[in-house]
PDB file of C-alpha atoms in Angstrom:
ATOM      1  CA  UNK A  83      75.731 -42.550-129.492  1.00  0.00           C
ATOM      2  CA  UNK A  84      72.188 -40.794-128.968  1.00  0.00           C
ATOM      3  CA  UNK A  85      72.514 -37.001-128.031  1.00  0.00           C
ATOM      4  CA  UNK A  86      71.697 -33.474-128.864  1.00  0.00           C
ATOM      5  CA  UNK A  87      74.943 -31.689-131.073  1.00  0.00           C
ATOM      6  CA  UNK A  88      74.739 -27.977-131.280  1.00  0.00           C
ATOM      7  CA  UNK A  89      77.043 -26.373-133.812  1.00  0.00           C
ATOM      8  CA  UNK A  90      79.367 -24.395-133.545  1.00  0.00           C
ATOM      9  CA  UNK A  91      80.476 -24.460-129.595  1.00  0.00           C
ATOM     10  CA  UNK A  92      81.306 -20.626-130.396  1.00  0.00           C
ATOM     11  CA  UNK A  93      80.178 -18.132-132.633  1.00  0.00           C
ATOM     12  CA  UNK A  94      80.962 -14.608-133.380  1.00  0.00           C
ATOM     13  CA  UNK A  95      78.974 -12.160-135.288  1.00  0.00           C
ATOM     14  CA  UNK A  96      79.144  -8.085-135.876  1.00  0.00           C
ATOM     15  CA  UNK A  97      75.816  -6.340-134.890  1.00  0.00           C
ATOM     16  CA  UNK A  98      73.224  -5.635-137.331  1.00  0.00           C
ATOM     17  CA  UNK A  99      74.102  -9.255-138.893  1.00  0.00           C
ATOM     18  CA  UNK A 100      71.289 -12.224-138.314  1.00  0.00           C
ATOM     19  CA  UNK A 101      72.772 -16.196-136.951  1.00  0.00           C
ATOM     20  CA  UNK A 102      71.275 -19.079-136.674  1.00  0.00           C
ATOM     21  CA  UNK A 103      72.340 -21.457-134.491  1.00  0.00           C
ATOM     22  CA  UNK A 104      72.083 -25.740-135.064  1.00  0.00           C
ATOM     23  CA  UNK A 105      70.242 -28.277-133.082  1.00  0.00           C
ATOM     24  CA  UNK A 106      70.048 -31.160-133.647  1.00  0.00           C
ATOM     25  CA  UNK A 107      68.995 -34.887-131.834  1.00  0.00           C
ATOM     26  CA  UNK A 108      68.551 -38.639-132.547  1.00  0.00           C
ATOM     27  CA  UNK A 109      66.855 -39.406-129.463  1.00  0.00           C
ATOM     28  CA  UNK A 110      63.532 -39.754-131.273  1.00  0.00           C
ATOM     29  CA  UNK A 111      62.505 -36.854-128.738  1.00  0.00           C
ATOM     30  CA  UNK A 112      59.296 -34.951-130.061  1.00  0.00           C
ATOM     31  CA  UNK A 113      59.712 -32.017-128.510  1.00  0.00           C
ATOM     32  CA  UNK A 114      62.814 -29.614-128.403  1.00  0.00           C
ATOM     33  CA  UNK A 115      63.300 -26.246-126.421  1.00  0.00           C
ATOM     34  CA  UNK A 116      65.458 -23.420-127.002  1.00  0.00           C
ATOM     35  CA  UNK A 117      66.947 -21.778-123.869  1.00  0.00           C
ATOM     36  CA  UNK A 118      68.898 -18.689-123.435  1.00  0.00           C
ATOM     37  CA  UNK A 119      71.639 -18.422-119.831  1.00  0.00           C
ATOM     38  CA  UNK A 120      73.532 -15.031-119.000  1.00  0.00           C
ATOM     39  CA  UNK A 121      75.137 -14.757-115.713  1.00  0.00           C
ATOM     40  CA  UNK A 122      72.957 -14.474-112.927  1.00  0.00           C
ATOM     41  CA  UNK A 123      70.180 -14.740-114.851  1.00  0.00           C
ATOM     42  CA  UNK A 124      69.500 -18.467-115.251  1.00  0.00           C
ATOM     43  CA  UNK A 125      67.698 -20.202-118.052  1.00  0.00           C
ATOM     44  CA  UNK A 126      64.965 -18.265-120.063  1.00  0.00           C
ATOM     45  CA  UNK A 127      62.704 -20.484-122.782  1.00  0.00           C
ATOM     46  CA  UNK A 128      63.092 -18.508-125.994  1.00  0.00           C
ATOM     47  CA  UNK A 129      60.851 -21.181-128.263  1.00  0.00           C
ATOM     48  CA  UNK A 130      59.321 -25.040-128.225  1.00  0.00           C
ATOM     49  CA  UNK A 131      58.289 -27.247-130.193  1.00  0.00           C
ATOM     50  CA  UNK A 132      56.181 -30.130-129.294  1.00  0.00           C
ATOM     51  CA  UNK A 133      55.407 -31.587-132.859  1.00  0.00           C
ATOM     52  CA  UNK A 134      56.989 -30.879-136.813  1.00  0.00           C
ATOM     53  CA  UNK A 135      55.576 -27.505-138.279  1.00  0.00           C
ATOM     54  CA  UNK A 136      54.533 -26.973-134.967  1.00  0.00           C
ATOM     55  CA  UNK A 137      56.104 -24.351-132.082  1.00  0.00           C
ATOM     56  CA  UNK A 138      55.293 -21.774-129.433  1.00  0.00           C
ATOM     57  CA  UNK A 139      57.013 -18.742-128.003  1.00  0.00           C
ATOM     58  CA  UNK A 140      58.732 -18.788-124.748  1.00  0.00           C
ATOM     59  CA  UNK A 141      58.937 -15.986-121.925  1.00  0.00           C
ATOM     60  CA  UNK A 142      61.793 -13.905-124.287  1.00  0.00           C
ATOM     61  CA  UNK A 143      61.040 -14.695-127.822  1.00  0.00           C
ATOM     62  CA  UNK A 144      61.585 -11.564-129.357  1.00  0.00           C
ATOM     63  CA  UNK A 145      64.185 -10.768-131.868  1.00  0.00           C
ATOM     64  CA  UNK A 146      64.663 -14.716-132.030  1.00  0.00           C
ATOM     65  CA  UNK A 147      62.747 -16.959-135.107  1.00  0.00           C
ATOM     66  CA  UNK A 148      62.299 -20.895-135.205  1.00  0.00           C
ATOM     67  CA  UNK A 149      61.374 -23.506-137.762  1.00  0.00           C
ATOM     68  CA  UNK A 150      61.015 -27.542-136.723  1.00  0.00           C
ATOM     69  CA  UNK A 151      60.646 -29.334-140.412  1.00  0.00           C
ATOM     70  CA  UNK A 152      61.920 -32.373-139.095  1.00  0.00           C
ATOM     71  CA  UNK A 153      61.994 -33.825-136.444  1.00  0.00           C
ATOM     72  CA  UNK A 154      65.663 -34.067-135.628  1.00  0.00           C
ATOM     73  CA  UNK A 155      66.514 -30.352-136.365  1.00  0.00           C
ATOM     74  CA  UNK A 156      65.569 -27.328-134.422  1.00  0.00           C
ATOM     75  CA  UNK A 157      67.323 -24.237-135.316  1.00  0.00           C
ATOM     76  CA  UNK A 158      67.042 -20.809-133.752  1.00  0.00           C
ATOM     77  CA  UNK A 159      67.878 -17.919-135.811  1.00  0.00           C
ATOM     78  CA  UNK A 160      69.435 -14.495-133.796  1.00  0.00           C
ATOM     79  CA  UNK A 161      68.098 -11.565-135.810  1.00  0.00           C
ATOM     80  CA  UNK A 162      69.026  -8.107-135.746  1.00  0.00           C
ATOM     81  CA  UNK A 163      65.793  -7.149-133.919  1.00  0.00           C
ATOM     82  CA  UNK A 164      67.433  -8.784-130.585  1.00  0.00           C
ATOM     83  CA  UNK A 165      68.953  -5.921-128.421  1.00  0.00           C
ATOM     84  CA  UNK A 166      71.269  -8.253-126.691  1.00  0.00           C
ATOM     85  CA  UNK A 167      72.158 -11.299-128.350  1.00  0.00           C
ATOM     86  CA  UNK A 168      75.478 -12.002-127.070  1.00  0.00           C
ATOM     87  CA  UNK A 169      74.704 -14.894-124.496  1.00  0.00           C
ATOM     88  CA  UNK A 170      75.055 -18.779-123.960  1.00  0.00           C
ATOM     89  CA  UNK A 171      72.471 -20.687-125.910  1.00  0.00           C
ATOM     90  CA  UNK A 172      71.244 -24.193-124.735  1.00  0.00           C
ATOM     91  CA  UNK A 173      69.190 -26.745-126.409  1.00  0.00           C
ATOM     92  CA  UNK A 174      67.200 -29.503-125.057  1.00  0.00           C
ATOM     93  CA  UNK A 175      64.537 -32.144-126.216  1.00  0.00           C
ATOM     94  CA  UNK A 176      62.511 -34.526-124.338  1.00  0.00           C
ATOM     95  CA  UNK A 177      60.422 -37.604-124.837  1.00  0.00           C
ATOM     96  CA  UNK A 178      56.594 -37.969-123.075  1.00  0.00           C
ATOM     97  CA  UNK A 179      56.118 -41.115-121.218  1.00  0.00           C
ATOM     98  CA  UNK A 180      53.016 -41.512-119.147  1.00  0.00           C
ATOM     99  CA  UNK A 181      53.184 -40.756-115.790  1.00  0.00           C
ATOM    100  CA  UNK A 182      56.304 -40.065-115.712  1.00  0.00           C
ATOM    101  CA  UNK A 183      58.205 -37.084-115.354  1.00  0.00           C
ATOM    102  CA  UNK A 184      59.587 -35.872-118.769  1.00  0.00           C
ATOM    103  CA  UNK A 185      63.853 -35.105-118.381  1.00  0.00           C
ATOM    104  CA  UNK A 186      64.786 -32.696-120.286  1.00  0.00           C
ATOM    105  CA  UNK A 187      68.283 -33.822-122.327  1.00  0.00           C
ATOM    106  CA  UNK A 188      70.481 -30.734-122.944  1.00  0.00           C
ATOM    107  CA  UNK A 189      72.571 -30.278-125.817  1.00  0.00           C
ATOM    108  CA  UNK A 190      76.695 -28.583-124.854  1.00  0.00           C
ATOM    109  CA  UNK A 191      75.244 -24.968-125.739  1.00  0.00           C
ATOM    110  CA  UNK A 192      76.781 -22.470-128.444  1.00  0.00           C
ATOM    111  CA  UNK A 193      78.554 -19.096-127.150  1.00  0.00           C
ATOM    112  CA  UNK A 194      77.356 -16.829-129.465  1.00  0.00           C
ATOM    113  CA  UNK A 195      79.439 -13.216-128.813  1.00  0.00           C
ATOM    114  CA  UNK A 196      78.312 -10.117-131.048  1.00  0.00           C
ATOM    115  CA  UNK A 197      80.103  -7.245-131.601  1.00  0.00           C
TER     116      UNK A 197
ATOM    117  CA  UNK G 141      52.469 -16.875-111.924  1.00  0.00           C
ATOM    118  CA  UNK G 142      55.400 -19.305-111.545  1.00  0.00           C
ATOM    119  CA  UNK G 143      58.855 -18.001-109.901  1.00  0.00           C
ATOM    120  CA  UNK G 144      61.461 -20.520-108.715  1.00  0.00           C
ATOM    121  CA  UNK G 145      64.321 -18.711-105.878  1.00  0.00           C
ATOM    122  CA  UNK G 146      67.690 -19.766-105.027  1.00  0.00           C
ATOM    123  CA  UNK G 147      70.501 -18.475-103.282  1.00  0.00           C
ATOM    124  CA  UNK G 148      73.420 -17.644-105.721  1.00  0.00           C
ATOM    125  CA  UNK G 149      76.479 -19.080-104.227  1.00  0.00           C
ATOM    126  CA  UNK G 150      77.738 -22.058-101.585  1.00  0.00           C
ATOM    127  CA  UNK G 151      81.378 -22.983-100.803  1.00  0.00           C
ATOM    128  CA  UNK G 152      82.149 -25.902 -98.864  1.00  0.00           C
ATOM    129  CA  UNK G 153      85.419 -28.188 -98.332  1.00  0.00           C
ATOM    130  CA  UNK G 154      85.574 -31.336 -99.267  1.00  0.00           C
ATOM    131  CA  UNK G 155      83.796 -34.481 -97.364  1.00  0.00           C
ATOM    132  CA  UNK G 156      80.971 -31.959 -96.132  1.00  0.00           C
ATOM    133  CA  UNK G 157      77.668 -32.041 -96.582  1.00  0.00           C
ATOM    134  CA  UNK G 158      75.900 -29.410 -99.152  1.00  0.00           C
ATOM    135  CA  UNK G 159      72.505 -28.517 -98.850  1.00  0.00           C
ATOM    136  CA  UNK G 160      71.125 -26.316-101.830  1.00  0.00           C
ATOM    137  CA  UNK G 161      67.867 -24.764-101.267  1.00  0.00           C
ATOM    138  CA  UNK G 162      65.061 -23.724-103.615  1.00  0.00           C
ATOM    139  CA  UNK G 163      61.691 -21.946-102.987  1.00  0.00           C
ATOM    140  CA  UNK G 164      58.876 -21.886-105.713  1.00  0.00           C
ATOM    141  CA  UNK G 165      55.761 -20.224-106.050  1.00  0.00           C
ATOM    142  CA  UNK G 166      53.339 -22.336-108.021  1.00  0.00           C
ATOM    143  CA  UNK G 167      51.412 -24.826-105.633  1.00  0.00           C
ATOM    144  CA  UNK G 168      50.791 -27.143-108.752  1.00  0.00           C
ATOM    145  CA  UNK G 169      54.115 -27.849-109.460  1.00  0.00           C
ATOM    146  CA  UNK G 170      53.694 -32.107-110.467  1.00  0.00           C
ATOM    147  CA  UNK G 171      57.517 -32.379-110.860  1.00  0.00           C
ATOM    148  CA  UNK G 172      60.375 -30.975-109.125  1.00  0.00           C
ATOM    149  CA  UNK G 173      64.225 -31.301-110.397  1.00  0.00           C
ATOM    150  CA  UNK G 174      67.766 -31.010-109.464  1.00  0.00           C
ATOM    151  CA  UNK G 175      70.015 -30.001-112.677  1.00  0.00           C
ATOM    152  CA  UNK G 176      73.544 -29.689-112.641  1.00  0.00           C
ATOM    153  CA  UNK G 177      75.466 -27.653-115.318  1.00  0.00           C
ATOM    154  CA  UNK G 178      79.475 -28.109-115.563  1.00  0.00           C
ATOM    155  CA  UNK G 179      81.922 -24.883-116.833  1.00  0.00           C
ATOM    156  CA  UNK G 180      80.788 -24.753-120.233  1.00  0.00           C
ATOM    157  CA  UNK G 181      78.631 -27.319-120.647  1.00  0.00           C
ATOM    158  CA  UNK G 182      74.960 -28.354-121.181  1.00  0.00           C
ATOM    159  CA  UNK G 183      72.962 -29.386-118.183  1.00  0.00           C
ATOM    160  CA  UNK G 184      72.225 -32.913-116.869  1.00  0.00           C
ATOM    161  CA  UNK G 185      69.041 -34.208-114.534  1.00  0.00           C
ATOM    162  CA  UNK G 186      70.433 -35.163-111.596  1.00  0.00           C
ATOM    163  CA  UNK G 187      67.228 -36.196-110.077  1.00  0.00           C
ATOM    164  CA  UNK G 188      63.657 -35.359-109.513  1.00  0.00           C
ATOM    165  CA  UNK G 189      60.674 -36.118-106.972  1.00  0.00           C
ATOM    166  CA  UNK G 190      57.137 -36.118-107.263  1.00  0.00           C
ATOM    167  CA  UNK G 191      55.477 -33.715-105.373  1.00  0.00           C
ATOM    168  CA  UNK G 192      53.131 -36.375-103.407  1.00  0.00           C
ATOM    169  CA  UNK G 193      56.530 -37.305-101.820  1.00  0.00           C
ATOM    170  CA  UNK G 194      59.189 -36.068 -98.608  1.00  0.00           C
ATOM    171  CA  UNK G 195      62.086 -36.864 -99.536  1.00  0.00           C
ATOM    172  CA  UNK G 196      63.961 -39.315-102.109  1.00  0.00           C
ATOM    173  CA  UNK G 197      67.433 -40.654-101.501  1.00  0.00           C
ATOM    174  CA  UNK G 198      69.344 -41.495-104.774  1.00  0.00           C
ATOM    175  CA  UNK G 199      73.163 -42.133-103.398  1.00  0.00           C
ATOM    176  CA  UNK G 200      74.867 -39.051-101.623  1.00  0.00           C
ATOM    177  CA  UNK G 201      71.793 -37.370-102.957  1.00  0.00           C
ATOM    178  CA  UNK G 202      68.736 -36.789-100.719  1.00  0.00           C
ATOM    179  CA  UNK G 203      65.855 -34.263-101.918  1.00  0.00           C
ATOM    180  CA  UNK G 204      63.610 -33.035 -99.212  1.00  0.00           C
ATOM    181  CA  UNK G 205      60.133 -31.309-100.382  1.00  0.00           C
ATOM    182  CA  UNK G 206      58.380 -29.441 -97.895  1.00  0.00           C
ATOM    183  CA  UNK G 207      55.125 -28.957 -99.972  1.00  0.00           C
ATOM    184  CA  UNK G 208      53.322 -26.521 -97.389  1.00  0.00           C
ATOM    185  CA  UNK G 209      56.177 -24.421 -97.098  1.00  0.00           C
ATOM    186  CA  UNK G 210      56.845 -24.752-101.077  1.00  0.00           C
ATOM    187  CA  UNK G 211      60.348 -25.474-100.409  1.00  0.00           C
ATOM    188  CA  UNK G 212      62.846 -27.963-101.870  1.00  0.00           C
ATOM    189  CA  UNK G 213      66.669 -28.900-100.952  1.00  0.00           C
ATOM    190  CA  UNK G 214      69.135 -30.826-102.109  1.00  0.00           C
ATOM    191  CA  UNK G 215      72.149 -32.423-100.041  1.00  0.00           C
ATOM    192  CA  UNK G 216      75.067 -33.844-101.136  1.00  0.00           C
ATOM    193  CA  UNK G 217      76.955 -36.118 -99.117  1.00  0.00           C
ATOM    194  CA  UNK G 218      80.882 -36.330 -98.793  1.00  0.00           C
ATOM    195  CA  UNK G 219      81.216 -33.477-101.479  1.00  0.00           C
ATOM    196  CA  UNK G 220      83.962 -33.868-103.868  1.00  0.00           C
ATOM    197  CA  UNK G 221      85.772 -31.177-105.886  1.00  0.00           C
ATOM    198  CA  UNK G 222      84.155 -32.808-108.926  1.00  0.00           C
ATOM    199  CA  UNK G 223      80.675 -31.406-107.560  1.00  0.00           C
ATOM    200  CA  UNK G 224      81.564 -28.283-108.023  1.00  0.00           C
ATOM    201  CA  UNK G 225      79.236 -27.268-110.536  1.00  0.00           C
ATOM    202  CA  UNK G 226      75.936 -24.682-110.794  1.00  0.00           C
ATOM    203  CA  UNK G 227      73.169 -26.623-109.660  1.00  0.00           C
ATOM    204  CA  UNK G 228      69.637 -25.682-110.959  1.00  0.00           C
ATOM    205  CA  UNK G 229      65.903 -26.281-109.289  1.00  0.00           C
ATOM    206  CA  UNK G 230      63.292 -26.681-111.960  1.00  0.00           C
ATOM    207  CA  UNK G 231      59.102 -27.382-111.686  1.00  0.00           C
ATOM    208  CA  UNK G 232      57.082 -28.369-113.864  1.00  0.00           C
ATOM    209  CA  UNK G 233      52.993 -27.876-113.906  1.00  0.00           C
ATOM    210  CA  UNK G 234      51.772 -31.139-115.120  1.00  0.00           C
ATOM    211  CA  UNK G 235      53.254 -34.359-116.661  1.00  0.00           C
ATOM    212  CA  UNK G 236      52.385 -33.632-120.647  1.00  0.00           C
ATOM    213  CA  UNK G 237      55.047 -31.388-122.576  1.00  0.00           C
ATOM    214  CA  UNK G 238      54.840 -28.428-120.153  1.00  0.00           C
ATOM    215  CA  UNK G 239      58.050 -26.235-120.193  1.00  0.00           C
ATOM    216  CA  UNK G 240      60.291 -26.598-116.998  1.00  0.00           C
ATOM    217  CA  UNK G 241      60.364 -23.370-114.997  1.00  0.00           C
ATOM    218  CA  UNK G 242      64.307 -22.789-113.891  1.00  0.00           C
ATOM    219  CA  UNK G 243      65.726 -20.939-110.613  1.00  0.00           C
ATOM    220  CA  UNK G 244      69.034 -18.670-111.586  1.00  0.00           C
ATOM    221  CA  UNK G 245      71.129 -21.595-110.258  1.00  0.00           C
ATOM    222  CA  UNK G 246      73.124 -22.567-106.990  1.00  0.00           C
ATOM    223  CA  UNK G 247      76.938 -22.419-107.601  1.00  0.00           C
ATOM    224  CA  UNK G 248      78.640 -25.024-105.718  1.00  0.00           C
ATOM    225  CA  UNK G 249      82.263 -24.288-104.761  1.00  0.00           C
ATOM    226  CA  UNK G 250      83.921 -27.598-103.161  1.00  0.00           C
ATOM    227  CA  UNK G 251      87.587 -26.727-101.982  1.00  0.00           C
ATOM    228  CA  UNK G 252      90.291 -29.183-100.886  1.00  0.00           C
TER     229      UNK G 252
END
C-alpha cells in the first residue's frame, strides 16, 4: 500500500534532550512538509522540501532542523533550542501535476510530549 | 499577507445539514480546500475548488466560493455521527509547490 508512515505514533522525551522524528513515503511525491498542530492553534509549516538536498523554512522553524537525502525520508529533528516542543507533529508530501491542484497526503502524526 | 478564519466549534444532530464557513485574506488564492482530520489522526482532502468557480457539488458535499466577499463554506448533507471530525479550510497561491495556508479548524460535533 502507498502512504506516508511516521514513527513512533508517541514519543516522550525529558527537556534539554534533542528527537527526531521519522517520515517517510512511497508515493514517489517530490516534495514533503513538516507541520506542527496544538489545540486551537491549527497547522503551522515548520520546513519543506521540494527536491533531495534541497528545503526551506516554514512560518515556525526555529529550534526545529531538517535533512531530505532521499527522496522517501524526511526527518525533523526537535532540538533543545525549541521552547515548546511538546505538540502533535504531522507530515505530508505531494506530487505536482499541471494544472491541477496539488493534495497534500498526510502521514497519522507523532505525539511527541516533553517533560 | 495570507490569514485563513474559521469559527472554532459546530454541533448539529444527525440528518442536518452543516455548513462550515471560512474567510481568507489573500485575493490570489488559485486553490481552495476542505480537510478533514479524525481524533488522532492525519488529515485527508476532502475536496477542493478552483477559484474561477461558485460552487462544486461532490455527494453530500457542496462548496460555495464567494470570491468578492473572500468567503468559502462547506455543507454537509444528512450529517452522520461519523462526520464528526475537525474540518480544516486551506488556500493555496498558485498551482506549483506553494505551501497550503491552514485556518485553526472547524470542529464538527454530530449527535444522535
Amino acid at each position: 500500500d502507498g502512504g506516508i508512515t511516521q514513527s513512533p505514533k508517541y514519543l516522550f522525551r525529558k527537556e534539554g534532550q534533542n528527537v527526531t522524528l521519522s517520515c517517510e513515503q512511497n508515493l514517489n511525491h517530490d516534495a514533503m512538509y513538516w507541520y506542527r498542530q496544538d489545540p486551537g492553534q491549527g497547522l503551522r509549516l515548520i520546513y519543506y522540501s521540494q527536491i533531495v538536498n534541497d528545503f526551506q523554512k516554514g512560518d515556525i522553524a526555529e529550534g526545529y532542523s531538517v535533512s531530505r537525502e532521499k527522496k522517501e525520508s524526511f526527518p525533523l529533528t526537535v532540538t533543545s533550542a525549541q521552547k515548546n516542543p511538546t505538540a502533535f507533529y504531522l507530515c505530508a508530501s505531494s506530487i505536482r501535476v499541471e494544472g491541477q491542484p496539488y493534495e497534500q497526503y498526510f502521514g497519522p502524526g507523532t505525539r511527541l510530549t516533553v517533560t | 499577507g495570507e490569514d485563513v478564519e474559521q469559527s472554532l466549534f459546530l454541533s448539529v444532530r444527525e440528518g442536518d445539514s452543516s455548513v462550515i464557513n471560512c474567510t481568507y485574506t489573500d485575493s490570489s488564492s488559485t486553490y481552495l480546500y476542505w480537510y478533514k482530520q479524525e481524533p488522532g489522526a492525519g488529515l485527508q482532502l476532502l475536496t477542493y475548488i478552483f477559484s474561477n468557480m461558485d460552487m462544486k457539488q461532490d455527494q453530500r458535499l457542496t462548496v460555495l466560493l464567494n470570491k468578492k466577499d473572500k468567503h468559502l463554506s462547506l455543507r454537509i448533507a444528512d450529517t452522520q455521527t461519523g462526520d464528526s471530525a475537525i474540518y480544516f479550510c486551506a488556500e493555496s497561491i498558485n498551482s506549483g509547490y506553494s505551501t497550503l495556508t491552514f485556518g485553526k479548524g472547524t470542529m464538527l460535533l454530530v449527535s444522535p
